CSV table of C-alpha atoms and ligand atoms in Angstrom, one decimal:
chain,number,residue,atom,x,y,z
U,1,UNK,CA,-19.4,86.5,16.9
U,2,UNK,CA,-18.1,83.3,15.4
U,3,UNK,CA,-15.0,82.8,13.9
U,4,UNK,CA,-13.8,82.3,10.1
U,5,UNK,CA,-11.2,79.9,11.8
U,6,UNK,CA,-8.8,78.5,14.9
U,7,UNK,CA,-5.6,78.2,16.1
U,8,UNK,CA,-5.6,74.5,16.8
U,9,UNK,CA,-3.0,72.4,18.8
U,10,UNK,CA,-2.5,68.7,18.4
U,11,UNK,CA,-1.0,67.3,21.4
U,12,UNK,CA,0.8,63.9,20.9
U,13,UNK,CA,0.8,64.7,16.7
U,14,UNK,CA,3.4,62.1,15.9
U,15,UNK,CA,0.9,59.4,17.7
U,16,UNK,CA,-1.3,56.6,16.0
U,17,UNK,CA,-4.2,59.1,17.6
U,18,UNK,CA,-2.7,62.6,16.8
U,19,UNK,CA,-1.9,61.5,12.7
U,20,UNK,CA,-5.4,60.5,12.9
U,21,UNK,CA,-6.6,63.8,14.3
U,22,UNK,CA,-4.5,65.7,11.5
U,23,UNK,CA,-6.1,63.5,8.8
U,24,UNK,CA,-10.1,64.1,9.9
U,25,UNK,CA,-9.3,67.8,11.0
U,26,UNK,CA,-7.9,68.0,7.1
U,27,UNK,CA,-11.3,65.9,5.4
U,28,UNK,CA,-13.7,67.3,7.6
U,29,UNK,CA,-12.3,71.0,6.2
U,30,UNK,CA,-12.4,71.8,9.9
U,31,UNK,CA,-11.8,75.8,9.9
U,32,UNK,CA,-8.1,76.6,11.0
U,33,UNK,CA,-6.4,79.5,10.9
U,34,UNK,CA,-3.1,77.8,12.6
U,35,UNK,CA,-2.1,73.9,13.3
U,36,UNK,CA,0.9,73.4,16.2
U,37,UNK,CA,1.8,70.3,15.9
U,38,UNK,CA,3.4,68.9,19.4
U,39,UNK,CA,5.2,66.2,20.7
U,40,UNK,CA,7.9,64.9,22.8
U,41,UNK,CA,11.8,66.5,22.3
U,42,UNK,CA,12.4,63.6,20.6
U,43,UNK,CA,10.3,64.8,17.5
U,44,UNK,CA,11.8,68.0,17.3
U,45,UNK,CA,13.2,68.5,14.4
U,46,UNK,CA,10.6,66.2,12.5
U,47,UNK,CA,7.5,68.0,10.2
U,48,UNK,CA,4.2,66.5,10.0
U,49,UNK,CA,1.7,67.0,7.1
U,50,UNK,CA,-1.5,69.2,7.1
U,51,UNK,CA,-3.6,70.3,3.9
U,52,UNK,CA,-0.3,69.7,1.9
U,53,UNK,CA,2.2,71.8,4.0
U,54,UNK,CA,4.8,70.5,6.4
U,55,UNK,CA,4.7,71.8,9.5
U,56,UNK,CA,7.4,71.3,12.2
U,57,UNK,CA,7.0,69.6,14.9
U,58,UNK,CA,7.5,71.4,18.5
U,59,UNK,CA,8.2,70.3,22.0
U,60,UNK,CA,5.0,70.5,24.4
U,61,UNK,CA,6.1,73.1,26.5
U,62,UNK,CA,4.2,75.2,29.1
U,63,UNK,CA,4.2,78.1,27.1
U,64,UNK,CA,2.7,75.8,24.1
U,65,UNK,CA,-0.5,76.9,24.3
U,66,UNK,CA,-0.6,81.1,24.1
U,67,UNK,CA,-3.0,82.0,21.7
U,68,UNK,CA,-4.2,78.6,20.9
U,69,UNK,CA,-7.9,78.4,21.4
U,70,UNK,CA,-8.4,74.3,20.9
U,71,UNK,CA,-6.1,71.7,21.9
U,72,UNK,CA,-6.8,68.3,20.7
U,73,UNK,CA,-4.7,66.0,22.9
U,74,UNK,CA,-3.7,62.7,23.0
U,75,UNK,CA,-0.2,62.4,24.9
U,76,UNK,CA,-1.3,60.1,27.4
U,77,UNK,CA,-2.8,60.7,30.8
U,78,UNK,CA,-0.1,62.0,32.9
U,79,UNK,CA,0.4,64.5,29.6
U,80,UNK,CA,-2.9,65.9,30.3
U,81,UNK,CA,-3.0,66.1,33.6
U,82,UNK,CA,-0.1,68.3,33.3
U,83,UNK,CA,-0.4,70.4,30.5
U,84,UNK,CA,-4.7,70.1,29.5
U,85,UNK,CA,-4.9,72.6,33.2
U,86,UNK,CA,-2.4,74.6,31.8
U,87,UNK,CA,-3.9,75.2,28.4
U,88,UNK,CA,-7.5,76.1,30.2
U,89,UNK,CA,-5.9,78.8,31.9
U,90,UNK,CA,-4.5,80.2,29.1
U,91,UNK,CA,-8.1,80.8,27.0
U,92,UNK,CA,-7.8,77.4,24.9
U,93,UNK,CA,-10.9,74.8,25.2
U,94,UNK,CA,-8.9,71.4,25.5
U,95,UNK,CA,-10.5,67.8,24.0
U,96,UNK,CA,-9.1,65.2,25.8
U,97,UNK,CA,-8.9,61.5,24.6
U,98,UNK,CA,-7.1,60.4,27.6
U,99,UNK,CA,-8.9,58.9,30.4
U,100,UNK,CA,-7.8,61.4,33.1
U,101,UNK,CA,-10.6,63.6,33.5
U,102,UNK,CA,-13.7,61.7,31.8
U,103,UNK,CA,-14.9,61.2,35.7
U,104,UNK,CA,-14.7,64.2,36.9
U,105,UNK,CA,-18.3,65.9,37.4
U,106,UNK,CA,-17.2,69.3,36.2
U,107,UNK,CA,-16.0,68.5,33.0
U,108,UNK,CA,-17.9,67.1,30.3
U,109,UNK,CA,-17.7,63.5,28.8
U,110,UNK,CA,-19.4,63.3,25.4
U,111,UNK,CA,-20.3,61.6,22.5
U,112,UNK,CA,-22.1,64.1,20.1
U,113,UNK,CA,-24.3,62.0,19.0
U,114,UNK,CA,-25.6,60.7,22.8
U,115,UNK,CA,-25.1,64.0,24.7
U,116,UNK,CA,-23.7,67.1,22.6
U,117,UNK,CA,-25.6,69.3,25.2
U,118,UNK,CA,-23.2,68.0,28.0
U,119,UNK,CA,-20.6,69.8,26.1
U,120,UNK,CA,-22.2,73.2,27.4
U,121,UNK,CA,-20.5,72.4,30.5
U,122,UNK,CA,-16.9,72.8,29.2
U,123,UNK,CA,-17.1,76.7,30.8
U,124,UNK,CA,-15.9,75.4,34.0
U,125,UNK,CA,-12.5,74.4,33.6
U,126,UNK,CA,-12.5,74.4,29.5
U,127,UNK,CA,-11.7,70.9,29.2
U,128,UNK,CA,-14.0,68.6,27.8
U,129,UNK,CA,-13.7,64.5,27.6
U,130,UNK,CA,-13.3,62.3,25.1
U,131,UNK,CA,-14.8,59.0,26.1
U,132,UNK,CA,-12.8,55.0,25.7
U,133,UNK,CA,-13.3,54.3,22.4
U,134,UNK,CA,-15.1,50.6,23.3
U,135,UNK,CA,-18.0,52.8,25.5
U,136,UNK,CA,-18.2,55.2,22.6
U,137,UNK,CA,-19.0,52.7,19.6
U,138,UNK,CA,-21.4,51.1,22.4
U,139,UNK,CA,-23.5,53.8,23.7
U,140,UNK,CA,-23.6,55.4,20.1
U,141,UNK,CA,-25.3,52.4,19.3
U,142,UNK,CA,-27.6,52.2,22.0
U,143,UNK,CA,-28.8,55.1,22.0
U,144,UNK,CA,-31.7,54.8,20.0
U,145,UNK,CA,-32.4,51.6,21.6
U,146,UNK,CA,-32.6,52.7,25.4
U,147,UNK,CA,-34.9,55.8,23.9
U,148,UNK,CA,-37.5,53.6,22.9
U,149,UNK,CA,-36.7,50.6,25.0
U,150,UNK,CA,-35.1,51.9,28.2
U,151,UNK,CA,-32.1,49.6,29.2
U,152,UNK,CA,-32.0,47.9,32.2
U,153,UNK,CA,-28.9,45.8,31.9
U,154,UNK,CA,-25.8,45.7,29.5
U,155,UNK,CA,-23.6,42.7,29.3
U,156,UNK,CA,-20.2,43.1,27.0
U,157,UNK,CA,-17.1,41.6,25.8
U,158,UNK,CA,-14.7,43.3,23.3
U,159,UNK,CA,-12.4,42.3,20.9
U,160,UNK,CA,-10.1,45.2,21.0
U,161,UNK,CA,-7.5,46.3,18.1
U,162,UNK,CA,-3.8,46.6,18.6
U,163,UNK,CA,-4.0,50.5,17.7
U,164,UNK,CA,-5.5,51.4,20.6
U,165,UNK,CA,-2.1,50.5,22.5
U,166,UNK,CA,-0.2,53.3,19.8
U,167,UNK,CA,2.4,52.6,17.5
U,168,UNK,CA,5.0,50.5,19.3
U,169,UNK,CA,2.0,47.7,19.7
U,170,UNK,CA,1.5,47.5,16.2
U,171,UNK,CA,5.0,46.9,15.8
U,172,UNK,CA,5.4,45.0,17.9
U,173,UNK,CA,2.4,42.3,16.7
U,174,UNK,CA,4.4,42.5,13.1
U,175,UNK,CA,7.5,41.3,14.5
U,176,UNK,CA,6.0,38.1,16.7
U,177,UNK,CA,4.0,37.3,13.7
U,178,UNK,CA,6.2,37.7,10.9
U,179,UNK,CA,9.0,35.5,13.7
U,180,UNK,CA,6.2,33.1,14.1
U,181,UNK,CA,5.1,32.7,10.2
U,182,UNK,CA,8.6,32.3,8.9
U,183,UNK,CA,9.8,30.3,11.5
U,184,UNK,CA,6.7,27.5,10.9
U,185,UNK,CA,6.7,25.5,7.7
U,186,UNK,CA,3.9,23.2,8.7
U,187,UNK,CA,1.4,22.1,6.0
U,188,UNK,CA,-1.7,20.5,6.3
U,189,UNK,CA,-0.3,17.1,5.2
U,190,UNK,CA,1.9,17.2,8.3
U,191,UNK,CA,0.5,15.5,11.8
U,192,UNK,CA,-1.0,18.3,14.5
U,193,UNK,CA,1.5,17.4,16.8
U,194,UNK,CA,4.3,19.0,14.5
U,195,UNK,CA,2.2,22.0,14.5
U,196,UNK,CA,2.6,22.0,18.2
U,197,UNK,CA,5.8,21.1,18.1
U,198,UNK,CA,6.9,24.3,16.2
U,199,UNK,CA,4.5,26.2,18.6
U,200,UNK,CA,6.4,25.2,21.3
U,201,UNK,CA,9.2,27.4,21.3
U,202,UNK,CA,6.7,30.9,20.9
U,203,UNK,CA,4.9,29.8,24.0
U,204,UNK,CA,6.8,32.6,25.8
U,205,UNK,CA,8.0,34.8,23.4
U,206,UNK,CA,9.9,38.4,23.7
U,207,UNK,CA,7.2,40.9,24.7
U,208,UNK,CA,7.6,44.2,26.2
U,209,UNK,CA,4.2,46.4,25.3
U,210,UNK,CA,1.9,44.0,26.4
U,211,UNK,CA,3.0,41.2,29.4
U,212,UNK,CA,2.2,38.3,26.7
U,213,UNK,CA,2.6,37.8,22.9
U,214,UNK,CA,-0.2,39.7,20.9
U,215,UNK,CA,0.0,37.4,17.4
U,216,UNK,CA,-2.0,35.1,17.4
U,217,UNK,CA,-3.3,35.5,20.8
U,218,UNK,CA,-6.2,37.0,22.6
U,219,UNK,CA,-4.9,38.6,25.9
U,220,UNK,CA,-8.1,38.9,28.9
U,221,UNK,CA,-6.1,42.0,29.8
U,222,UNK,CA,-6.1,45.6,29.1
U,223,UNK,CA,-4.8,48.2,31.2
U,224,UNK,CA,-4.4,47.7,34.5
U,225,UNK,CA,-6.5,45.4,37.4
U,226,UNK,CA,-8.1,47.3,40.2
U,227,UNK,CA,-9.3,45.3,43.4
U,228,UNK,CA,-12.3,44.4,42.6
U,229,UNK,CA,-10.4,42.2,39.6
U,230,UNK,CA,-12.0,44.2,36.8
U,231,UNK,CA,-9.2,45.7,34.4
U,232,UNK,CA,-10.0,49.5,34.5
U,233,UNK,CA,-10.5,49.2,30.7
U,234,UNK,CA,-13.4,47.0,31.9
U,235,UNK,CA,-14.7,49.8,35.0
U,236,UNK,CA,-14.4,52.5,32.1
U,237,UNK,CA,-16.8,51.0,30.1
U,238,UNK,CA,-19.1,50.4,33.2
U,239,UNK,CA,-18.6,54.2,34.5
U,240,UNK,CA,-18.4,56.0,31.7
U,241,UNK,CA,-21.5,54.6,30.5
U,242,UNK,CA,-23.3,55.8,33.4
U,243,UNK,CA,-22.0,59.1,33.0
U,244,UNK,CA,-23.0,59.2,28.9
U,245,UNK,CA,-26.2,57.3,28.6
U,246,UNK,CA,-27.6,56.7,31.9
U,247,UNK,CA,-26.6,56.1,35.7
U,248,UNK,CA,-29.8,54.0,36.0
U,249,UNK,CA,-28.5,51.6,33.5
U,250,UNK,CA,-26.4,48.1,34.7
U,251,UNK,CA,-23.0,47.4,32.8
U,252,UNK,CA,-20.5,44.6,33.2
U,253,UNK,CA,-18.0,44.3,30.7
U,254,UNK,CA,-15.0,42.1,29.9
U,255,UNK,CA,-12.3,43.3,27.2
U,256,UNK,CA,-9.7,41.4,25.5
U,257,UNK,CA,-6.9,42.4,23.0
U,258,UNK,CA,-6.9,40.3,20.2
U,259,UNK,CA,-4.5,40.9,17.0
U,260,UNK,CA,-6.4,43.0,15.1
U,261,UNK,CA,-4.9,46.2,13.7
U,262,UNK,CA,-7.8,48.8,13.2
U,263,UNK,CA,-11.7,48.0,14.7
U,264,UNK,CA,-12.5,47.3,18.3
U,265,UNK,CA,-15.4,44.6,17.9
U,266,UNK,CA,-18.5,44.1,20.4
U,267,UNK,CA,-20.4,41.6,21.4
U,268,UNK,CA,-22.9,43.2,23.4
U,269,UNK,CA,-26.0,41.6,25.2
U,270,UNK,CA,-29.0,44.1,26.5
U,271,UNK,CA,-31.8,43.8,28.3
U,272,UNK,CA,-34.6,45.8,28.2
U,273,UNK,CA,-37.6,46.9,30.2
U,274,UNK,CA,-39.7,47.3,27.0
U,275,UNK,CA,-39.9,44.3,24.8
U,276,UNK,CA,-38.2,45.3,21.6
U,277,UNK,CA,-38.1,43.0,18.4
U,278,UNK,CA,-34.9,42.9,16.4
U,279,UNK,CA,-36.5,44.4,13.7
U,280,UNK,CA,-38.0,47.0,15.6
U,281,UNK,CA,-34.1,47.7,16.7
U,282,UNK,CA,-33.2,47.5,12.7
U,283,UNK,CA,-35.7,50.6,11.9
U,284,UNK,CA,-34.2,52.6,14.7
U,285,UNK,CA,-30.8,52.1,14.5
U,286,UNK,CA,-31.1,52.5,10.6
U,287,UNK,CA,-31.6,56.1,10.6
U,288,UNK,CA,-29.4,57.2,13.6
U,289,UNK,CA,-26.4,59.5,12.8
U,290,UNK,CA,-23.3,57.9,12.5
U,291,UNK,CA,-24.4,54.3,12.5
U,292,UNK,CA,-25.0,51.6,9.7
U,293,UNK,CA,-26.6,48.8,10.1
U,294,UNK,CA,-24.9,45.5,8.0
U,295,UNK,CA,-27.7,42.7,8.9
U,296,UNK,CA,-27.3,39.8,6.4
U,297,UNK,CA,-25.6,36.8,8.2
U,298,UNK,CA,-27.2,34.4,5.8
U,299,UNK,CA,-25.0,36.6,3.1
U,300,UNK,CA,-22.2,36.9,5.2
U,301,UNK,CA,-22.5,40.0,5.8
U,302,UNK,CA,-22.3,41.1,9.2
U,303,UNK,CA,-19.9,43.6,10.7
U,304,UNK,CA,-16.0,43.0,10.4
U,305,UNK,CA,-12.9,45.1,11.4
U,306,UNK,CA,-12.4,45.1,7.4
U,307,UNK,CA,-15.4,47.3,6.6
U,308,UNK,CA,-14.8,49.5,9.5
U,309,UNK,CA,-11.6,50.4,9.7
U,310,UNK,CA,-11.0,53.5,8.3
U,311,UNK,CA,-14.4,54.3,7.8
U,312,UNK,CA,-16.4,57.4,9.9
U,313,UNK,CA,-19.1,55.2,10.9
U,314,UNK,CA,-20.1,52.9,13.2
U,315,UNK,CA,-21.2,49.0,12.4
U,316,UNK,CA,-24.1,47.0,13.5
U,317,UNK,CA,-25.5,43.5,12.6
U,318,UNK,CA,-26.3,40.0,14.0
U,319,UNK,CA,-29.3,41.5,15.5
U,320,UNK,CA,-31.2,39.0,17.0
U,321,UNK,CA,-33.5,38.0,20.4
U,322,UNK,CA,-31.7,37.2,23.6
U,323,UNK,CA,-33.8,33.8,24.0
U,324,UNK,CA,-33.1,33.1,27.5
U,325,UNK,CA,-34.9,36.2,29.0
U,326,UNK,CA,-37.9,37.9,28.1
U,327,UNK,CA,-36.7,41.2,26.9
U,328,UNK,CA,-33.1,40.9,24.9
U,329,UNK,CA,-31.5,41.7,22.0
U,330,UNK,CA,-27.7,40.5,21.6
U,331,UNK,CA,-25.9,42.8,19.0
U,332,UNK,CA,-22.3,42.4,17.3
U,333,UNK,CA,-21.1,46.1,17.3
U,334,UNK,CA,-17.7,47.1,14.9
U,335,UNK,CA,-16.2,50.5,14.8
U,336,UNK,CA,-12.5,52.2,13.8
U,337,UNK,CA,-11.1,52.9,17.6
U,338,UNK,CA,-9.0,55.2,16.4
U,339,UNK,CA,-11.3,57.1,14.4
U,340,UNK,CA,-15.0,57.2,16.1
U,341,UNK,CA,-13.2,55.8,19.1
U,342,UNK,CA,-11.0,58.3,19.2
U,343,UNK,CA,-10.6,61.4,16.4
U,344,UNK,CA,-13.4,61.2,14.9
U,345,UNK,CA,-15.0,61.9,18.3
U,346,UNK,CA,-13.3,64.7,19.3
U,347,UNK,CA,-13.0,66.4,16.2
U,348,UNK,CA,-16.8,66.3,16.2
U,349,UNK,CA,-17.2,67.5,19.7
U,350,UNK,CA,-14.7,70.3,18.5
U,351,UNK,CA,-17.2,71.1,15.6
U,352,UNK,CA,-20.1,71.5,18.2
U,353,UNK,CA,-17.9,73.5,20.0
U,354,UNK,CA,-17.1,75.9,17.3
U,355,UNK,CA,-20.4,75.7,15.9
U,356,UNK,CA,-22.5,76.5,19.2
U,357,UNK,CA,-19.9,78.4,22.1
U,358,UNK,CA,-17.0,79.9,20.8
Z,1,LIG,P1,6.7,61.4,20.5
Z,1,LIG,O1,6.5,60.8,19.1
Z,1,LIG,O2,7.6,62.6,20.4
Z,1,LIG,O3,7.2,60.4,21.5
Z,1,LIG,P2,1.4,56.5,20.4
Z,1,LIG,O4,0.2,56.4,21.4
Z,1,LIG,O5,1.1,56.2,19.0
Z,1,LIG,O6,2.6,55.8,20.9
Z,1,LIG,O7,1.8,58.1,20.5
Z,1,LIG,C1,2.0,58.8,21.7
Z,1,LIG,C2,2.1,60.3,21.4
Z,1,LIG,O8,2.3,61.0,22.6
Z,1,LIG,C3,3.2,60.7,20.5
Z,1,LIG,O9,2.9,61.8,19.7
Z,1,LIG,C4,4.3,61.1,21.5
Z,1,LIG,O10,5.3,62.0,21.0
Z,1,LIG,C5,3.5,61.8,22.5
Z,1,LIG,N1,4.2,62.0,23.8
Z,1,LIG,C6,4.7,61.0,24.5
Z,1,LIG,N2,5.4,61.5,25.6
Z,1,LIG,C7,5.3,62.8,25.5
Z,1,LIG,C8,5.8,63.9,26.3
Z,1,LIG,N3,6.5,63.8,27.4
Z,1,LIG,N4,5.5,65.2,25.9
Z,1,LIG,C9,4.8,65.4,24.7
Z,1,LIG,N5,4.3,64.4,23.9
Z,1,LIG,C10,4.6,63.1,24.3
């Protein structure tokens, strides 16, 4: 019989990820009987805000999780690895927004609005996946379009916001930029040259989240390189799309950090074994759950990190024929990472969950 409500665990609560989990659990009046609220020892001692109560904030422990039948976590990978086993054992269906066990064939990797029956599969070591935000906003997208269209090859480059590093990354892009804006007086009646000139000394600048400056700077690097010189940030987007959408489908990807604060932005070339017509790709993406379609470049109005941060769904627009082959569409693709990319996502896998299995 279903439930009235849940115990629910947050697991890295005093993250950029976990405040956002707190704040969609809270609009989406997701049905909970209990919140824990954990973290590091170093939050202990802190309280955290949920439907108007503080809460305190406990140490992830083994023992966190008795009685606790979902645990939302985002901790970081070697957190779940740990402790998302752990929890299983102990009765309580994990969602996972680290990439630790997105590959592995027994457990689940889902968007709900792709593949919400792969989430049937959670029985088998009740943890379920929550995918990298860039492959989420992208296969939500495409979708519709490989339905009708069947895709044969993806081609993508992202522009990928600072929150997706956490807290200490968005700190850290304040700092360089507010040291770089103070320190530069140049106005456009002074020479170029003086520009550079004041430049000059921020060429190398104190770093220590990412191995470069973030303001003012797009870095071709995020997380780490594997042998093949793809970042594994780029490989997720390739694997996990296989695992999501299709295996039969083609992805190569290249992702970049650029100093935005909220909204991973895609530029994202397909091509299709069916011819399909940008308007055609309008109609279809215009009714699909979760995803609105901004079109209007002769207005200026296209997708921007603006409109979608902080928003639940998921932008498309500069929708228009790959001329160089005979089937493409390129697409300009804008979402909140850390809300559809992240706790948005797994909230709504944890409604389907509720909602269909326990
Ligand atoms: P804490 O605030 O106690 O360090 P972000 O990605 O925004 O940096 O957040 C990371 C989240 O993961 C925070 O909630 C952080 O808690 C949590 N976290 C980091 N290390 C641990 C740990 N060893 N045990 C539990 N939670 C952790």
């Amino acid at each position: 019989m279903k439930k009235d409500a849940y115990r629910v665990a947050v697991v890295g609560a005093t993250g950029a990820v976990g405040n956002m989990m707190l704040s969609v659990l809270e609009k989406r009046s997701f049905p909970v009987k209990e919140i824990v609220m954990l973290a590091s020892g170093r939050s202990t001692g802190r309280t955290l805000k949920f439907k108007g109560e503080e809460h305190p904030v406990r140490e992830l422990t083994e023992s966190s999780f008795d009685g606790v039948e979902i645990g939302l976590f985002s901790a970081g990978g070697s957190i779940s690895a740990k402790f998302a086993p752990i929890a299983g054992q102990e009765g309580c269906v994990v969602v996972d927004n680290t990439a630790h066990f997105r590959m592995e064939p027994d457990v689940p990797l889902v968007v709900p609005e792709v593949n919400p029956e792969a989430i049937a599969g959670y029985t088998a070591r009740n943890i379920i996946a929550n995918p990298n935000c860039s492959t989420i906003q992208m296969v939500q997208v495409l979708k519709p379009l490989h339905d009708e269209a069947k895709i044969k090859r993806i081609v993508v480059s992202t522009y990928q916001a600072v929150s997706g590093t956490g807290k200490d990354a968005l700190e850290e892009m304040l700092v360089q930029s507010r040291e770089i804006s103070n320190a530069i007086k140049w106005t456009k009646d002074q020479g170029i040259d003086e520009l550079w000139a004041g430049l000059g000394k921020f060429r190398t600048m104190n770093a220590n989240v990412y191995p470069h400056r973030i303001a003012f700077e797009c870095l071709p690097h995020i997380d780490v390189f594997l042998d093949n010189d793809y970042s594994k940030e780029e490989m997720k987007m390739v694997w996990e799309t296989a695992k999501i959408l299709d295996p039969a489908v083609k992805v190569t990807a290249t992702t970049v950090r650029v100093p935005s604060f909220f909204g991973h932005s895609e530029s994202v070339n397909i091509e299709t074994e069916k011819k399909l017509s940008p308007q055609r790709a309008r109609e279809l993406l215009d009714g699909f759950p979760g995803v609105k379609v901004l079109d209007d470049p002769r207005n200026n109005l296209y997708p921007l990190t603006a409109l979608a941060g902080g928003e639940y769904e998921t932008y498309v627009g500069r929708i228009r024929e790959d001329e160089s082959i005979a089937n493409g569409l390129n697409l300009w693709i804008v979402s909140d990472n850390i809300l559809k990319g992240a706790a948005l996502n797994a909230v709504q896998i944890a409604e389907i969950l509720i909602d269909r299995y326990i």
